[in-house]
CSV table of C-alpha atoms in Angstrom, one decimal:
chain,number,residue,atom,x,y,z
A,1,MET,CA,0.2,0.6,27.4
A,2,ASP,CA,-1.5,-3.0,27.3
A,3,ASP,CA,0.6,-3.7,24.0
A,4,VAL,CA,4.3,-2.9,25.4
A,5,SER,CA,5.5,-6.0,26.6
A,6,GLU,CA,6.3,-6.3,30.5
A,7,SER,CA,9.9,-7.3,29.4
A,8,ASN,CA,10.2,-3.9,27.7
A,9,ARG,CA,9.1,-1.9,30.6
A,10,ASN,CA,12.1,-0.4,32.4
A,11,SER,CA,13.9,2.5,33.2
A,12,THR,CA,15.8,2.7,30.1
A,13,HIS,CA,12.8,3.1,28.2
A,14,ALA,CA,11.9,7.1,28.2
A,15,THR,CA,8.7,6.5,26.0
A,16,ASP,CA,6.5,3.9,24.6
A,17,ILE,CA,7.1,4.4,20.9
A,18,THR,CA,9.6,5.6,18.6
A,19,MET,CA,9.0,7.3,15.2
A,20,LEU,CA,11.5,7.3,12.7
A,21,GLY,CA,10.6,9.7,10.0
A,22,LEU,CA,8.5,13.0,10.0
A,23,GLY,CA,7.3,13.5,6.5
A,24,ALA,CA,3.6,14.0,6.0
A,25,MET,CA,2.6,10.3,6.9
A,26,GLY,CA,5.1,10.0,9.8
A,27,SER,CA,4.0,13.0,11.4
A,28,ALA,CA,0.4,12.0,11.1
A,29,LEU,CA,1.3,8.6,12.8
A,30,ALA,CA,2.9,10.1,15.5
A,31,ALA,CA,0.3,12.8,15.9
A,32,ALA,CA,-2.4,10.1,16.3
A,33,LEU,CA,-0.4,8.2,18.9
A,34,LEU,CA,0.1,11.2,21.0
A,35,ASP,CA,-3.8,12.0,20.7
A,36,ALA,CA,-4.2,8.6,22.2
A,37,GLY,CA,-2.0,9.1,25.0
A,38,ARG,CA,1.0,7.2,23.9
A,39,SER,CA,4.3,8.9,24.5
A,40,VAL,CA,6.6,9.1,21.5
A,41,THR,CA,10.2,10.1,20.7
A,42,VAL,CA,10.5,11.2,17.1
A,43,TRP,CA,13.6,11.5,14.5
A,44,ASN,CA,14.0,12.9,11.4
A,45,ARG,CA,16.8,13.1,9.1
A,46,THR,CA,16.1,16.9,8.2
A,47,PRO,CA,16.0,18.9,11.6
A,48,GLY,CA,13.1,21.1,12.3
A,49,ARG,CA,10.1,18.7,11.5
A,50,ALA,CA,9.6,17.9,14.9
A,51,SER,CA,8.8,20.9,16.7
A,52,GLU,CA,5.3,20.9,16.3
A,53,LEU,CA,4.9,17.3,17.6
A,54,VAL,CA,7.3,18.4,20.5
A,55,GLY,CA,4.7,21.2,21.2
A,56,ARG,CA,2.0,18.3,21.4
A,57,GLY,CA,4.4,16.4,23.8
A,58,ALA,CA,6.7,14.2,21.8
A,59,SER,CA,10.5,13.9,22.5
A,60,ALA,CA,12.9,14.5,20.0
A,61,THR,CA,16.6,13.4,19.4
A,62,ASP,CA,18.9,14.2,17.1
A,63,SER,CA,20.6,10.5,17.1
A,64,VAL,CA,18.8,7.8,15.5
A,65,ALA,CA,20.5,5.4,17.9
A,66,GLU,CA,19.4,7.7,20.9
A,67,ALA,CA,15.7,7.5,19.3
A,68,VAL,CA,15.7,3.6,19.1
A,69,LEU,CA,17.1,3.4,23.0
A,70,ALA,CA,14.4,5.3,24.0
A,71,SER,CA,11.3,3.1,23.3
A,72,PRO,CA,10.5,-0.9,23.3
A,73,VAL,CA,8.8,-0.2,19.6
A,74,VAL,CA,10.1,1.7,16.9
A,75,ILE,CA,8.1,2.8,13.6
A,76,ALA,CA,10.1,3.3,10.5
A,77,CYS,CA,8.0,5.6,8.0
A,78,LEU,CA,10.8,6.7,5.6
A,79,LEU,CA,11.1,7.3,1.7
A,80,ASP,CA,11.9,3.7,0.4
A,81,ARG,CA,13.8,0.8,1.1
A,82,SER,CA,17.2,2.3,0.8
A,83,SER,CA,16.5,5.1,3.4
A,84,VAL,CA,15.0,2.4,5.8
A,85,GLU,CA,18.4,0.3,5.6
A,86,GLN,CA,20.6,3.3,5.8
A,87,THR,CA,18.8,4.4,8.8
A,88,LEU,CA,18.6,1.4,10.7
A,89,ALA,CA,22.2,0.9,10.1
A,90,LEU,CA,22.8,3.4,12.4
A,91,ALA,CA,21.3,1.7,15.2
A,92,ALA,CA,21.6,-1.7,14.4
A,93,GLY,CA,22.9,-2.7,17.9
A,94,GLU,CA,20.6,-0.5,19.7
A,95,LEU,CA,17.4,-2.4,18.2
A,96,ARG,CA,18.4,-5.8,19.3
A,97,GLY,CA,15.6,-7.2,21.3
A,98,ARG,CA,13.1,-4.5,20.0
A,99,THR,CA,10.2,-4.8,18.0
A,100,LEU,CA,10.2,-2.7,14.3
A,101,VAL,CA,7.4,-1.7,12.5
A,102,ASN,CA,8.3,-0.7,9.0
A,103,VAL,CA,5.5,1.3,7.2
A,104,THR,CA,7.6,2.5,4.4
A,105,THR,CA,6.3,1.5,1.2
A,106,THR,CA,8.5,-1.5,-0.3
A,107,THR,CA,8.1,-4.3,-2.8
A,108,PRO,CA,7.3,-7.5,-1.3
A,109,ASN,CA,10.8,-9.1,-1.6
A,110,GLU,CA,12.2,-5.7,-0.2
A,111,SER,CA,9.9,-6.2,3.0
A,112,ARG,CA,11.2,-9.9,3.1
A,113,ALA,CA,14.5,-8.7,2.9
A,114,LEU,CA,14.1,-6.1,5.7
A,115,ALA,CA,12.7,-8.7,7.9
A,116,SER,CA,15.7,-11.1,7.2
A,117,TRP,CA,18.2,-8.3,8.5
A,118,ALA,CA,16.0,-7.7,11.2
A,119,ALA,CA,16.2,-11.5,12.4
A,120,ASP,CA,19.6,-11.3,11.8
A,121,HIS,CA,19.9,-8.7,14.5
A,122,GLY,CA,17.3,-9.9,16.9
A,123,VAL,CA,14.7,-7.4,15.8
A,124,ASP,CA,10.8,-8.7,16.1
A,125,TYR,CA,9.8,-7.2,12.4
A,126,LEU,CA,6.2,-6.3,11.2
A,127,ASP,CA,6.0,-5.1,7.6
A,128,GLY,CA,2.8,-2.4,7.5
A,129,ALA,CA,1.4,-1.0,3.9
A,130,ILE,CA,-0.7,2.0,4.7
A,131,MET,CA,-3.9,2.2,2.2
A,132,ALA,CA,-4.6,6.0,3.2
A,133,VAL,CA,-3.7,9.4,3.0
A,134,PRO,CA,-2.2,11.3,6.2
A,135,ALA,CA,-5.7,13.0,7.0
A,136,MET,CA,-7.1,9.8,7.3
A,137,ILE,CA,-4.9,8.5,10.1
A,138,GLY,CA,-6.8,8.5,13.5
A,139,SER,CA,-9.8,7.7,12.1
A,140,ARG,CA,-11.5,4.2,10.8
A,141,ALA,CA,-11.3,5.4,7.0
A,142,GLY,CA,-8.1,4.0,6.4
A,143,GLN,CA,-6.9,0.8,6.2
A,144,ILE,CA,-3.3,-0.9,7.3
A,145,LEU,CA,-2.4,-3.9,6.1
A,146,TYR,CA,0.4,-6.1,8.3
A,147,SER,CA,2.3,-9.1,7.5
A,148,GLY,CA,5.3,-10.5,9.4
A,149,SER,CA,5.7,-11.6,13.0
A,150,ARG,CA,2.1,-12.5,14.3
A,151,ALA,CA,3.3,-11.8,18.0
A,152,ALA,CA,4.3,-8.2,17.3
A,153,TYR,CA,0.8,-7.9,15.4
A,154,ASP,CA,-1.2,-9.4,18.3
A,155,ALA,CA,1.0,-7.4,21.2
A,156,LEU,CA,0.8,-4.1,19.4
A,157,LEU,CA,-2.7,-4.3,17.9
A,158,PRO,CA,-4.4,-1.5,20.7
A,159,THR,CA,-1.8,0.7,19.4
A,160,LEU,CA,-2.2,-0.3,15.3
A,161,GLU,CA,-5.9,0.4,15.6
A,162,VAL,CA,-4.8,4.0,16.7
A,163,TRP,CA,-4.1,4.8,13.3
A,164,ALA,CA,-6.7,2.8,11.2
A,165,THR,CA,-8.3,-0.4,10.4
A,166,SER,CA,-5.7,-3.0,11.0
A,167,GLU,CA,-5.6,-6.4,8.8
A,168,PHE,CA,-3.0,-9.3,9.3
A,169,HIS,CA,-1.8,-11.2,6.1
A,170,GLY,CA,0.6,-13.7,7.4
A,171,GLU,CA,3.8,-14.5,8.7
A,172,ASP,CA,5.5,-13.9,5.2
A,173,ALA,CA,6.7,-10.4,5.8
A,174,GLY,CA,6.0,-9.5,2.1
A,175,LEU,CA,2.3,-10.4,1.9
A,176,ALA,CA,0.9,-6.9,2.8
A,177,SER,CA,2.9,-5.4,0.4
A,178,VAL,CA,1.7,-7.7,-2.5
A,179,VAL,CA,-2.0,-6.7,-1.4
A,180,ASP,CA,-1.1,-3.0,-1.3
A,181,LEU,CA,0.7,-2.5,-4.2
A,182,ALA,CA,-1.9,-4.4,-6.2
A,183,MET,CA,-4.6,-2.3,-5.0
A,184,LEU,CA,-2.6,0.9,-5.8
A,185,SER,CA,-2.0,-0.7,-9.5
A,186,GLY,CA,-5.9,-0.7,-9.9
A,187,MET,CA,-6.2,2.7,-8.7
A,188,TYR,CA,-3.4,4.1,-10.6
A,189,GLN,CA,-4.7,2.4,-13.8
A,190,MET,CA,-8.1,3.7,-13.3
A,191,PHE,CA,-7.1,7.5,-12.9
A,192,THR,CA,-4.8,6.7,-16.0
A,193,GLY,CA,-7.7,5.5,-17.9
A,194,PHE,CA,-9.7,8.8,-16.8
A,195,PHE,CA,-6.5,10.9,-17.8
A,196,HIS,CA,-7.0,9.2,-21.6
A,197,GLY,CA,-10.6,9.6,-21.6
A,198,ALA,CA,-10.3,13.4,-20.6
A,199,ALA,CA,-7.6,13.9,-23.1
A,200,MET,CA,-9.7,12.4,-25.8
A,201,VAL,CA,-12.7,14.6,-24.9
A,202,ALA,CA,-10.4,17.8,-24.7
A,203,SER,CA,-10.3,17.7,-28.8
A,204,MET,CA,-14.0,18.5,-29.0
A,205,GLY,CA,-13.6,21.1,-26.2
A,206,MET,CA,-14.7,19.4,-23.3
A,207,SER,CA,-13.1,20.4,-19.8
A,208,ALA,CA,-11.6,17.6,-17.5
A,209,ALA,CA,-14.2,18.9,-15.1
A,210,GLY,CA,-16.9,18.2,-17.4
A,211,PHE,CA,-15.7,14.8,-18.6
A,212,ALA,CA,-15.3,13.8,-14.6
A,213,ALA,CA,-18.7,14.8,-14.2
A,214,ARG,CA,-19.9,11.9,-16.4
A,215,GLN,CA,-16.9,9.7,-15.8
A,216,ALA,CA,-17.6,9.5,-12.2
A,217,PRO,CA,-21.4,7.9,-12.0
A,218,PHE,CA,-20.5,5.6,-14.9
A,219,LEU,CA,-16.9,4.4,-13.2
A,220,THR,CA,-19.2,3.7,-9.6
A,221,ALA,CA,-22.0,1.8,-11.7
A,222,MET,CA,-19.4,-0.4,-13.0
A,223,ILE,CA,-17.6,-1.4,-9.9
A,224,ASP,CA,-20.5,-3.5,-8.9
A,225,GLY,CA,-19.1,-5.8,-11.5
A,226,LEU,CA,-16.2,-6.5,-9.8
A,227,ASP,CA,-17.8,-9.3,-8.1
A,228,GLY,CA,-19.0,-11.1,-11.0
A,229,TYR,CA,-15.6,-11.0,-12.4
A,230,ALA,CA,-14.0,-12.4,-9.4
A,231,LYS,CA,-16.5,-15.3,-9.2
A,232,VAL,CA,-15.6,-16.2,-12.8
A,233,ILE,CA,-11.8,-15.9,-12.4
A,234,ASP,CA,-12.2,-18.0,-8.9
A,235,GLY,CA,-14.2,-20.6,-11.0
A,236,GLY,CA,-11.8,-20.9,-13.4
A,237,ASP,CA,-14.6,-21.2,-16.1
A,238,TYR,CA,-14.4,-18.1,-18.8
A,239,THR,CA,-17.4,-20.0,-21.0
A,240,VAL,CA,-20.1,-19.5,-18.1
A,241,ALA,CA,-23.1,-17.9,-19.5
A,242,GLY,CA,-23.9,-14.3,-19.4
A,243,GLN,CA,-20.4,-12.9,-20.1
A,244,GLN,CA,-19.1,-10.2,-22.4
A,245,SER,CA,-17.0,-12.2,-24.6
A,246,LEU,CA,-13.6,-11.2,-25.4
A,247,GLU,CA,-14.8,-10.8,-29.4
A,248,PHE,CA,-17.2,-8.5,-28.3
A,249,SER,CA,-14.7,-6.6,-26.4
A,250,ASP,CA,-12.4,-5.8,-28.9
A,251,LEU,CA,-11.1,-2.6,-28.4
A,252,ALA,CA,-9.4,-1.7,-31.4
A,253,HIS,CA,-12.0,1.0,-32.4
A,254,ILE,CA,-11.1,3.0,-29.1
A,255,VAL,CA,-7.4,3.0,-30.0
A,256,ARG,CA,-8.3,4.4,-33.9
A,257,ALA,CA,-10.5,7.1,-32.1
A,258,SER,CA,-7.7,7.9,-29.9
A,259,GLU,CA,-5.2,8.2,-32.7
A,260,GLU,CA,-7.7,10.0,-34.9
A,261,GLU,CA,-8.0,12.9,-32.2
A,262,GLY,CA,-4.1,12.8,-31.9
A,263,VAL,CA,-4.1,11.4,-28.4
A,264,ASP,CA,-1.5,8.5,-27.3
A,265,PRO,CA,-3.5,5.3,-27.3
A,266,SER,CA,-0.9,3.6,-25.1
A,267,PRO,CA,-3.2,3.1,-22.1
A,268,ILE,CA,-5.9,1.3,-23.9
A,269,ALA,CA,-3.6,-0.3,-26.3
A,270,THR,CA,-2.3,-2.2,-23.4
A,271,VAL,CA,-5.8,-3.6,-22.6
A,272,GLN,CA,-6.3,-4.2,-26.0
A,273,ALA,CA,-2.8,-6.2,-26.4
A,274,LEU,CA,-3.9,-8.3,-23.7
A,275,ILE,CA,-7.3,-9.1,-25.3
A,276,SER,CA,-6.0,-9.7,-28.8
A,277,ALA,CA,-3.4,-12.1,-27.2
A,278,GLN,CA,-6.3,-14.4,-25.8
A,279,MET,CA,-8.0,-14.1,-28.8
A,280,ALA,CA,-5.0,-15.3,-31.1
A,281,ALA,CA,-5.1,-18.2,-28.3
A,282,GLY,CA,-8.4,-19.2,-29.7
A,283,HIS,CA,-10.4,-18.0,-26.7
A,284,GLY,CA,-12.2,-15.1,-28.6
A,285,SER,CA,-15.7,-16.7,-27.3
A,286,GLU,CA,-14.9,-16.5,-23.7
A,287,GLY,CA,-15.6,-13.7,-21.2
A,288,LEU,CA,-13.8,-10.8,-20.8
A,289,ALA,CA,-12.1,-11.9,-17.4
A,290,ARG,CA,-10.0,-14.2,-19.3
A,291,ILE,CA,-7.2,-11.8,-19.8
A,292,TYR,CA,-6.5,-12.5,-16.1
A,293,GLU,CA,-4.6,-15.8,-17.3
A,294,GLY,CA,-2.6,-13.9,-19.8
A,295,LEU,CA,-1.6,-11.7,-16.4
A,296,ARG,CA,-1.3,-14.1,-13.6
A,297,PRO,CA,2.0,-16.1,-13.0
A,298,ALA,CA,2.6,-19.2,-14.8
A,299,THR,CA,1.7,-22.4,-12.7
């Protein structure tokens, strides 16, 4: 393929790409590669998961080292950093001179540590953060963020684009993870806000489905406000006219209402604590986006 370097095209490489890990996501990634005409070697810690992919043309091995030797490009899609380290340790020598793309979810510093390990072992390292569910792989609906080796990203882009829309964030291997986990933070806090609201209205007999039917269009409308908040934050002026003030945004009444309904107020109480801290510091007349200042790293 165009994205496999000529120096790695030799008789020792049976396939274009090796996939380590055949969970739901790893299997989806491997299947998309096969559908796109790539030859793929697969390995999984638990035997038996490769049968469907083998039926579609993949080669399977029982050994990590054997799997790594099969291809110039190795994709790791495993459970966590520990599983990646344990798996790669079984083929550290065989990885030398190859490209490793790690799409396992790791923290920024864990990604950097893996990149350092790869450099020490003569491996070109690219870190990937998947912003998609398995069903989205192979379409443009998903997105995968990358950081680390720019050369590896550029060379592999035709293959990376088989999976989803690709976006490179820089040669610091931890950057893709930062963006990935920041986006997931917003998603999970949104879901938790929904769960908290559903618990509140449950006290009056409303079903979660009934609440979702009301909440979804409201949240969709509110998303339009993100651009405005972003402009205020990037401008650094929380006194710009037209903002909802922190004083007006006091959420103590929502905390009390939760308690009155016997619902744990901790999700909204956390937001209220951030608001209260800014008000206590004398910023009550400034905009709600001011709580960003209480969250960001000190400069």
